[in-house]
Tab-separated table of C-alpha atoms and ligand atoms in Angstrom:
chain	number	residue	atom	x	y	z
A	1	UNK	CA	6.359	-110.732	13.594
A	2	UNK	CA	3.717	-113.323	12.622
A	3	UNK	CA	4.926	-116.179	10.434
A	4	UNK	CA	2.553	-115.490	7.522
A	5	UNK	CA	3.630	-111.865	7.095
A	6	UNK	CA	5.838	-111.507	4.028
A	7	UNK	CA	9.120	-109.752	4.794
A	8	UNK	CA	9.539	-106.472	2.946
A	9	UNK	CA	12.424	-104.073	3.497
A	10	UNK	CA	11.898	-100.340	2.955
A	11	UNK	CA	14.163	-97.376	3.541
A	12	UNK	CA	14.876	-93.917	2.207
A	13	UNK	CA	17.597	-91.305	1.965
A	14	UNK	CA	17.080	-87.595	1.431
A	15	UNK	CA	18.684	-86.105	-1.679
A	16	UNK	CA	20.344	-83.274	0.178
A	17	UNK	CA	23.812	-83.181	-1.348
A	18	UNK	CA	26.647	-85.667	-1.318
A	19	UNK	CA	26.157	-88.938	0.517
A	20	UNK	CA	28.597	-89.204	3.416
A	21	UNK	CA	30.277	-91.894	5.467
A	22	UNK	CA	27.441	-91.828	8.051
A	23	UNK	CA	24.839	-92.586	5.366
A	24	UNK	CA	26.977	-95.390	4.000
A	25	UNK	CA	28.097	-97.138	7.177
A	26	UNK	CA	24.912	-96.431	9.152
A	27	UNK	CA	22.377	-97.314	6.466
A	28	UNK	CA	23.286	-97.969	2.811
A	29	UNK	CA	25.782	-100.754	3.557
A	30	UNK	CA	22.928	-102.545	5.293
A	31	UNK	CA	20.591	-101.866	2.323
A	32	UNK	CA	23.097	-103.722	0.140
A	33	UNK	CA	23.423	-106.706	2.493
A	34	UNK	CA	19.645	-107.033	2.825
A	35	UNK	CA	18.955	-107.177	-0.900
A	36	UNK	CA	20.624	-110.611	-0.925
A	37	UNK	CA	17.988	-112.030	1.423
A	38	UNK	CA	14.756	-110.047	1.149
A	39	UNK	CA	12.518	-108.055	-1.159
A	40	UNK	CA	13.846	-104.504	-0.826
A	41	UNK	CA	12.416	-101.115	-1.764
A	42	UNK	CA	14.630	-98.029	-1.471
A	43	UNK	CA	13.537	-94.487	-2.148
A	44	UNK	CA	15.186	-91.157	-2.671
A	45	UNK	CA	13.082	-89.093	-0.327
A	46	UNK	CA	12.549	-85.943	-2.389
A	47	UNK	CA	9.222	-85.091	-0.705
A	48	UNK	CA	11.086	-85.027	2.599
A	49	UNK	CA	13.789	-82.833	1.092
A	50	UNK	CA	11.377	-79.952	0.436
A	51	UNK	CA	10.741	-79.552	4.170
A	52	UNK	CA	13.759	-77.288	3.874
A	53	UNK	CA	14.033	-74.735	1.112
A	54	UNK	CA	15.526	-76.151	-2.115
A	55	UNK	CA	16.847	-74.753	-5.352
A	56	UNK	CA	14.889	-76.785	-7.967
A	57	UNK	CA	17.920	-77.225	-10.257
A	58	UNK	CA	20.068	-78.351	-7.384
A	59	UNK	CA	17.353	-80.723	-6.142
A	60	UNK	CA	17.115	-82.412	-9.539
A	61	UNK	CA	20.886	-82.907	-9.566
A	62	UNK	CA	20.882	-84.221	-6.003
A	63	UNK	CA	18.148	-86.776	-6.776
A	64	UNK	CA	20.239	-88.172	-9.639
A	65	UNK	CA	23.460	-88.040	-7.583
A	66	UNK	CA	21.806	-89.981	-4.757
A	67	UNK	CA	20.603	-92.559	-7.276
A	68	UNK	CA	24.177	-92.866	-8.554
A	69	UNK	CA	25.327	-93.224	-4.937
A	70	UNK	CA	22.901	-96.085	-4.303
A	71	UNK	CA	24.126	-98.009	-7.350
A	72	UNK	CA	27.796	-97.262	-6.677
A	73	UNK	CA	27.464	-98.581	-3.111
A	74	UNK	CA	26.217	-101.886	-4.529
A	75	UNK	CA	22.437	-101.667	-4.861
A	76	UNK	CA	21.225	-103.666	-7.826
A	77	UNK	CA	18.231	-101.990	-9.468
A	78	UNK	CA	17.210	-105.286	-11.067
A	79	UNK	CA	16.926	-106.932	-7.657
A	80	UNK	CA	15.753	-104.023	-5.491
A	81	UNK	CA	13.216	-101.343	-6.338
A	82	UNK	CA	14.937	-97.946	-6.494
A	83	UNK	CA	12.809	-94.876	-7.148
A	84	UNK	CA	12.183	-91.286	-6.136
A	85	UNK	CA	9.367	-90.772	-3.681
A	86	UNK	CA	7.507	-87.953	-5.472
A	87	UNK	CA	6.955	-90.155	-8.541
A	88	UNK	CA	4.613	-92.425	-6.561
A	89	UNK	CA	1.652	-90.295	-5.487
A	90	UNK	CA	0.556	-92.855	-2.893
A	91	UNK	CA	3.167	-91.517	-0.454
A	92	UNK	CA	1.475	-88.129	-0.231
A	93	UNK	CA	-2.016	-89.681	-0.165
A	94	UNK	CA	-1.233	-92.040	2.694
A	95	UNK	CA	0.602	-89.269	4.551
A	96	UNK	CA	-2.646	-87.273	4.560
A	97	UNK	CA	-4.567	-90.263	5.905
A	98	UNK	CA	-1.928	-90.663	8.620
A	99	UNK	CA	-2.180	-86.957	9.480
A	100	UNK	CA	-5.692	-87.891	10.562
A	101	UNK	CA	-4.568	-90.950	12.561
A	102	UNK	CA	-1.460	-89.567	14.245
A	103	UNK	CA	-1.807	-87.337	17.353
A	104	UNK	CA	-0.455	-83.828	17.892
A	105	UNK	CA	1.015	-85.028	21.195
A	106	UNK	CA	3.023	-87.629	19.284
A	107	UNK	CA	4.384	-84.985	16.909
A	108	UNK	CA	5.325	-82.764	19.819
A	109	UNK	CA	7.599	-85.465	21.186
A	110	UNK	CA	9.686	-85.738	18.001
A	111	UNK	CA	13.183	-84.558	18.850
A	112	UNK	CA	14.246	-84.073	15.223
A	113	UNK	CA	11.581	-81.379	14.704
A	114	UNK	CA	12.815	-79.540	17.773
A	115	UNK	CA	16.406	-79.726	16.521
A	116	UNK	CA	15.600	-78.687	12.956
A	117	UNK	CA	13.075	-75.951	13.752
A	118	UNK	CA	15.354	-74.511	16.457
A	119	UNK	CA	14.256	-71.391	18.246
A	120	UNK	CA	12.094	-70.223	15.353
A	121	UNK	CA	9.406	-72.893	15.750
A	122	UNK	CA	6.465	-70.646	14.882
A	123	UNK	CA	7.979	-69.916	11.500
A	124	UNK	CA	8.813	-73.539	10.577
A	125	UNK	CA	6.792	-75.000	7.727
A	126	UNK	CA	4.020	-77.445	8.608
A	127	UNK	CA	5.667	-80.131	6.442
A	128	UNK	CA	8.650	-80.234	8.777
A	129	UNK	CA	6.271	-80.776	11.715
A	130	UNK	CA	4.325	-83.657	10.119
A	131	UNK	CA	7.399	-85.126	8.391
A	132	UNK	CA	7.291	-88.270	10.616
A	133	UNK	CA	3.769	-89.040	9.337
A	134	UNK	CA	5.104	-88.979	5.763
A	135	UNK	CA	7.904	-91.297	6.808
A	136	UNK	CA	5.352	-93.694	8.316
A	137	UNK	CA	3.409	-93.514	5.034
A	138	UNK	CA	6.564	-94.343	3.040
A	139	UNK	CA	7.087	-97.502	5.036
A	140	UNK	CA	3.500	-98.678	5.442
A	141	UNK	CA	2.487	-97.963	1.833
A	142	UNK	CA	4.477	-101.111	1.030
A	143	UNK	CA	3.507	-102.905	4.277
A	144	UNK	CA	7.224	-103.035	5.017
A	145	UNK	CA	8.290	-105.219	7.925
A	146	UNK	CA	11.951	-104.170	8.251
A	147	UNK	CA	13.525	-100.727	7.994
A	148	UNK	CA	17.322	-100.366	7.898
A	149	UNK	CA	18.246	-96.959	9.341
A	150	UNK	CA	20.832	-95.188	11.453
A	151	UNK	CA	20.157	-94.662	15.125
A	152	UNK	CA	18.898	-91.085	14.553
A	153	UNK	CA	15.735	-92.418	12.841
A	154	UNK	CA	14.734	-94.739	15.690
A	155	UNK	CA	12.122	-92.401	17.151
A	156	UNK	CA	10.443	-92.064	13.746
A	157	UNK	CA	10.240	-95.846	13.530
A	158	UNK	CA	8.595	-96.015	16.945
A	159	UNK	CA	6.034	-93.492	15.730
A	160	UNK	CA	5.454	-95.575	12.577
A	161	UNK	CA	4.625	-98.572	14.770
A	162	UNK	CA	2.227	-96.438	16.855
A	163	UNK	CA	0.464	-95.216	13.716
A	164	UNK	CA	0.194	-98.752	12.286
A	165	UNK	CA	-1.206	-100.061	15.563
A	166	UNK	CA	-3.710	-97.200	15.921
A	167	UNK	CA	-4.919	-97.586	12.327
A	168	UNK	CA	-5.386	-101.351	12.791
A	169	UNK	CA	-7.307	-100.780	16.050
A	170	UNK	CA	-9.399	-97.789	14.955
A	171	UNK	CA	-10.611	-99.482	11.782
A	172	UNK	CA	-10.926	-103.003	13.131
A	173	UNK	CA	-8.323	-104.143	10.658
A	174	UNK	CA	-6.364	-106.590	12.771
A	175	UNK	CA	-2.779	-107.079	11.510
A	176	UNK	CA	-3.502	-105.024	8.370
A	177	UNK	CA	-0.342	-102.983	8.746
A	178	UNK	CA	2.674	-104.855	10.102
A	179	UNK	CA	4.567	-103.209	12.972
A	180	UNK	CA	7.878	-102.591	11.197
A	181	UNK	CA	11.142	-103.295	12.932
A	182	UNK	CA	14.129	-100.962	12.699
A	183	UNK	CA	17.340	-102.654	11.561
A	184	UNK	CA	20.133	-100.647	13.122
A	185	UNK	CA	23.819	-101.565	12.714
A	186	UNK	CA	24.810	-102.974	16.060
A	187	UNK	CA	28.456	-102.058	15.828
A	188	UNK	CA	28.044	-98.607	14.324
A	189	UNK	CA	24.602	-97.123	14.733
A	190	UNK	CA	25.815	-93.512	14.636
A	191	UNK	CA	28.894	-92.122	12.913
A	192	UNK	CA	29.906	-88.916	14.651
A	193	UNK	CA	31.263	-85.641	13.283
A	194	UNK	CA	35.029	-85.486	12.815
A	195	UNK	CA	34.997	-82.072	14.525
A	196	UNK	CA	32.832	-82.936	17.523
A	197	UNK	CA	32.424	-86.497	18.773
A	198	UNK	CA	29.140	-85.635	20.474
A	199	UNK	CA	27.375	-84.588	17.252
A	200	UNK	CA	26.367	-86.966	14.480
A	201	UNK	CA	28.081	-86.697	11.089
A	202	UNK	CA	25.593	-84.803	8.949
A	203	UNK	CA	25.081	-83.088	5.621
A	204	UNK	CA	23.840	-79.993	7.396
A	205	UNK	CA	27.016	-79.323	9.395
A	206	UNK	CA	28.760	-76.383	7.818
A	207	UNK	CA	32.351	-77.550	7.913
A	208	UNK	CA	33.384	-79.989	5.175
A	209	UNK	CA	35.993	-81.236	7.612
A	210	UNK	CA	33.243	-82.652	9.827
A	211	UNK	CA	32.477	-85.459	7.394
A	212	UNK	CA	33.877	-87.773	4.735
A	213	UNK	CA	31.840	-87.570	1.534
A	214	UNK	CA	31.653	-90.663	-0.638
A	215	UNK	CA	33.036	-88.595	-3.530
A	216	UNK	CA	36.118	-87.419	-1.626
A	217	UNK	CA	39.395	-88.399	-3.285
A	218	UNK	CA	42.256	-90.069	-1.404
A	219	UNK	CA	44.060	-86.779	-0.699
A	220	UNK	CA	40.921	-85.179	0.746
A	221	UNK	CA	40.169	-88.190	2.936
A	222	UNK	CA	43.725	-88.143	4.297
A	223	UNK	CA	43.543	-84.407	4.962
A	224	UNK	CA	40.185	-84.677	6.737
A	225	UNK	CA	41.338	-87.561	8.929
A	226	UNK	CA	44.571	-85.749	9.746
A	227	UNK	CA	42.555	-82.729	10.885
A	228	UNK	CA	39.959	-84.823	12.751
A	229	UNK	CA	39.679	-83.793	16.383
A	230	UNK	CA	41.246	-86.146	18.941
A	231	UNK	CA	42.784	-85.696	22.371
A	232	UNK	CA	46.366	-85.802	23.516
A	233	UNK	CA	46.306	-89.280	25.162
A	234	UNK	CA	47.480	-92.366	23.294
A	235	UNK	CA	45.182	-95.245	22.357
A	236	UNK	CA	44.135	-97.075	25.545
A	237	UNK	CA	44.097	-100.805	26.169
A	238	UNK	CA	40.535	-101.124	27.443
A	239	UNK	CA	37.183	-99.992	26.044
A	240	UNK	CA	36.224	-98.516	29.452
A	241	UNK	CA	39.054	-96.015	29.064
A	242	UNK	CA	37.340	-94.530	26.009
A	243	UNK	CA	34.326	-93.467	28.038
A	244	UNK	CA	34.926	-89.730	28.121
A	245	UNK	CA	36.798	-89.565	24.832
A	246	UNK	CA	34.015	-89.274	22.216
A	247	UNK	CA	36.301	-88.297	19.304
A	248	UNK	CA	38.733	-91.142	20.010
A	249	UNK	CA	35.827	-93.553	20.389
A	250	UNK	CA	34.340	-92.427	17.058
A	251	UNK	CA	37.548	-92.891	15.044
A	252	UNK	CA	38.155	-96.303	16.604
A	253	UNK	CA	34.546	-97.333	15.898
A	254	UNK	CA	34.868	-96.308	12.253
A	255	UNK	CA	38.197	-98.098	11.814
A	256	UNK	CA	36.935	-101.296	13.451
A	257	UNK	CA	33.783	-101.295	11.340
A	258	UNK	CA	35.438	-100.705	7.976
A	259	UNK	CA	38.123	-103.308	8.666
A	260	UNK	CA	35.460	-105.858	9.738
A	261	UNK	CA	37.027	-106.006	13.159
A	262	UNK	CA	35.863	-105.108	16.670
A	263	UNK	CA	36.923	-102.230	18.904
A	264	UNK	CA	38.404	-104.794	21.347
A	265	UNK	CA	40.665	-106.216	18.638
A	266	UNK	CA	41.618	-102.761	17.366
A	267	UNK	CA	42.626	-101.687	20.867
A	268	UNK	CA	44.743	-104.801	21.255
A	269	UNK	CA	46.438	-104.032	17.942
A	270	UNK	CA	46.877	-100.274	18.468
A	271	UNK	CA	47.245	-99.767	22.231
A	272	UNK	CA	49.845	-97.198	23.229
A	273	UNK	CA	50.051	-95.696	19.721
A	274	UNK	CA	49.637	-91.975	19.179
A	275	UNK	CA	46.534	-90.940	17.290
A	276	UNK	CA	48.689	-89.488	14.512
A	277	UNK	CA	49.975	-93.019	13.726
A	278	UNK	CA	46.519	-94.562	14.061
A	279	UNK	CA	45.120	-91.941	11.688
A	280	UNK	CA	47.420	-93.224	8.919
A	281	UNK	CA	45.865	-96.683	9.290
A	282	UNK	CA	42.380	-95.195	9.396
A	283	UNK	CA	42.977	-93.118	6.250
A	284	UNK	CA	44.277	-96.154	4.360
A	285	UNK	CA	41.270	-98.229	5.399
A	286	UNK	CA	38.837	-95.480	4.385
A	287	UNK	CA	40.562	-94.787	1.079
A	288	UNK	CA	40.320	-98.460	0.124
A	289	UNK	CA	36.595	-98.609	0.938
A	290	UNK	CA	35.398	-95.145	-0.130
A	291	UNK	CA	37.471	-94.250	-3.202
A	292	UNK	CA	36.181	-97.074	-5.450
A	293	UNK	CA	32.615	-96.004	-4.554
A	294	UNK	CA	33.386	-92.346	-5.288
A	295	UNK	CA	34.925	-93.248	-8.645
A	296	UNK	CA	31.836	-95.258	-9.581
A	297	UNK	CA	29.493	-92.417	-8.513
A	298	UNK	CA	31.330	-89.982	-10.780
A	299	UNK	CA	31.102	-92.391	-13.723
A	300	UNK	CA	27.392	-92.991	-13.183
A	301	UNK	CA	26.622	-89.290	-12.729
A	302	UNK	CA	27.843	-88.521	-16.212
A	303	UNK	CA	25.009	-90.592	-17.732
A	304	UNK	CA	21.874	-88.864	-16.452
A	305	UNK	CA	19.655	-90.610	-19.045
A	306	UNK	CA	20.606	-93.966	-17.550
A	307	UNK	CA	19.898	-92.759	-13.994
A	308	UNK	CA	16.488	-91.412	-15.058
A	309	UNK	CA	15.721	-94.754	-16.692
A	310	UNK	CA	16.577	-96.603	-13.475
A	311	UNK	CA	14.253	-94.318	-11.495
A	312	UNK	CA	11.439	-94.689	-14.035
A	313	UNK	CA	11.646	-98.470	-13.906
A	314	UNK	CA	11.672	-98.406	-10.109
A	315	UNK	CA	8.769	-95.949	-9.917
A	316	UNK	CA	6.633	-98.191	-12.099
A	317	UNK	CA	7.285	-101.212	-9.908
A	318	UNK	CA	6.730	-99.244	-6.689
A	319	UNK	CA	3.499	-97.696	-8.078
A	320	UNK	CA	1.997	-101.114	-8.773
A	321	UNK	CA	2.479	-102.229	-5.158
A	322	UNK	CA	1.406	-98.852	-3.781
A	323	UNK	CA	-1.799	-98.782	-5.850
A	324	UNK	CA	-2.896	-102.228	-4.674
A	325	UNK	CA	-2.234	-101.425	-1.039
A	326	UNK	CA	-3.901	-97.999	-1.270
A	327	UNK	CA	-6.991	-99.638	-2.730
A	328	UNK	CA	-7.255	-101.829	0.367
A	329	UNK	CA	-6.592	-98.877	2.655
A	330	UNK	CA	-9.320	-96.789	0.993
A	331	UNK	CA	-11.734	-99.710	1.256
A	332	UNK	CA	-11.015	-99.957	4.997
A	333	UNK	CA	-11.595	-96.203	5.395
A	334	UNK	CA	-14.918	-96.332	3.537
A	335	UNK	CA	-13.959	-94.276	0.499
A	336	UNK	CA	-15.858	-94.904	-2.730
A	337	UNK	CA	-13.441	-95.871	-5.492
A	338	UNK	CA	-14.471	-95.603	-9.082
B	401	LIG	P1	18.755	-89.095	5.992
B	401	LIG	O1	18.678	-88.734	4.557
B	401	LIG	O2	19.083	-88.027	6.971
B	401	LIG	O3	19.812	-90.265	6.187
B	401	LIG	C1	19.763	-91.443	5.408
B	401	LIG	C2	20.158	-92.636	6.252
B	401	LIG	O4	21.484	-92.457	6.760
B	401	LIG	C3	21.494	-92.603	8.170
B	401	LIG	N1	22.475	-91.686	8.734
B	401	LIG	C4	23.403	-92.049	9.621
B	401	LIG	N2	23.686	-93.233	10.192
B	401	LIG	C5	24.714	-93.274	11.065
B	401	LIG	N3	25.471	-92.182	11.387
B	401	LIG	C6	25.220	-90.975	10.834
B	401	LIG	N4	25.952	-89.921	11.135
B	401	LIG	C7	24.144	-90.872	9.910
B	401	LIG	N5	23.624	-89.842	9.191
B	401	LIG	C8	22.598	-90.362	8.482
B	401	LIG	C9	20.070	-92.222	8.614
B	401	LIG	O5	19.764	-92.774	9.868
B	401	LIG	C10	19.242	-92.805	7.488
B	401	LIG	O6	19.001	-94.186	7.713
B	401	LIG	N6	13.907	-89.379	7.195
B	401	LIG	C11	15.041	-90.099	6.633
B	401	LIG	C12	14.787	-90.563	5.203
B	401	LIG	C13	13.530	-91.357	5.033
B	401	LIG	C14	13.318	-92.673	5.477
B	401	LIG	C15	11.974	-92.986	5.075
B	401	LIG	C16	14.089	-93.618	6.168
B	401	LIG	C17	12.414	-90.919	4.412
B	401	LIG	N7	11.461	-91.887	4.437
B	401	LIG	C18	11.422	-94.223	5.374
B	401	LIG	C19	13.502	-94.847	6.454
B	401	LIG	C20	12.184	-95.142	6.059
B	401	LIG	C21	16.244	-89.191	6.618
B	401	LIG	O7	16.121	-87.995	6.648
B	401	LIG	O8	17.423	-89.850	6.450
């Protein structure tokens, strides 16, 4: 990154139900750390959410709940810009421009489309197909340089860099868009499902027992961890011995991360123990981190007027930046602006 480029952090989360442990440890925790050092812009990605069918009432509630989740996790709306994507029209405008920059071949390589569309590709909506172009627009509308995300978004970030580079080249606008860098948690880039250590923890998995939601109470967390899949062997001494034990690896990763430790140290501490014993430690660690957040979310959710006010303030700030940047983009493209 060139020295004169101003650092701007951008990221987004879809309002698709309760935030879960994967969202928090993989992304939002990093959002909070970054706001201490850089200018940060965080959006609730409601335009992305409608790539799957939504009940409008439920969507409205989920947008406010996600806002409450952001604040409860430690985002400060006075320091960082927090807003919902659809309230800044520049996202959709730039996405259209990027639809005309991005290549069909690039879209066809996106693994998330293949996973989400499944076998019924012909019947998927076009929005789901061009979703990565909208994500690139989200980031580049603010000329963001750093994007904190979980590992599953890495391919979309690579595409964003390709789009930025192609736009700069095609329109002779050297260095106009920065090539944003993904910021992925080194120690925990992907939190896996509690039912299947090979699948990521996700809102779309049917079983509630596959994930810890940030609003789960202590009893529920304990129950979910107790039921989490493991194998019959005790905790090994060496990391290499976790190689073919994805569920064991996942629980040890989570524990090490939330206790600010490393897997090496955890193994030293826990070697030879049965998973049932280890799970008690894991539950305690999760309860102490997650329950205060859940309590705060519930408090914040009860004051919807306050949450709407936070979003309105954020949208105004985001719109000002977006408008200025869009003006430059339209100038580069040759549009006449009145
Ligand atoms: P979404 O809503 O699926 O997830 C929000 C963030 O949480 C991370 N995440 C995880 N990290 C680790 N382990 C997991 N199991 C896990 N599950 C989710 C995601 O990587 C993400 O960082 N397309 C994005 C939202 C978006 C966005 C953007 C992100 C829209 N525009 C611009 C960055 C920049 C999405 O669907 O994330």
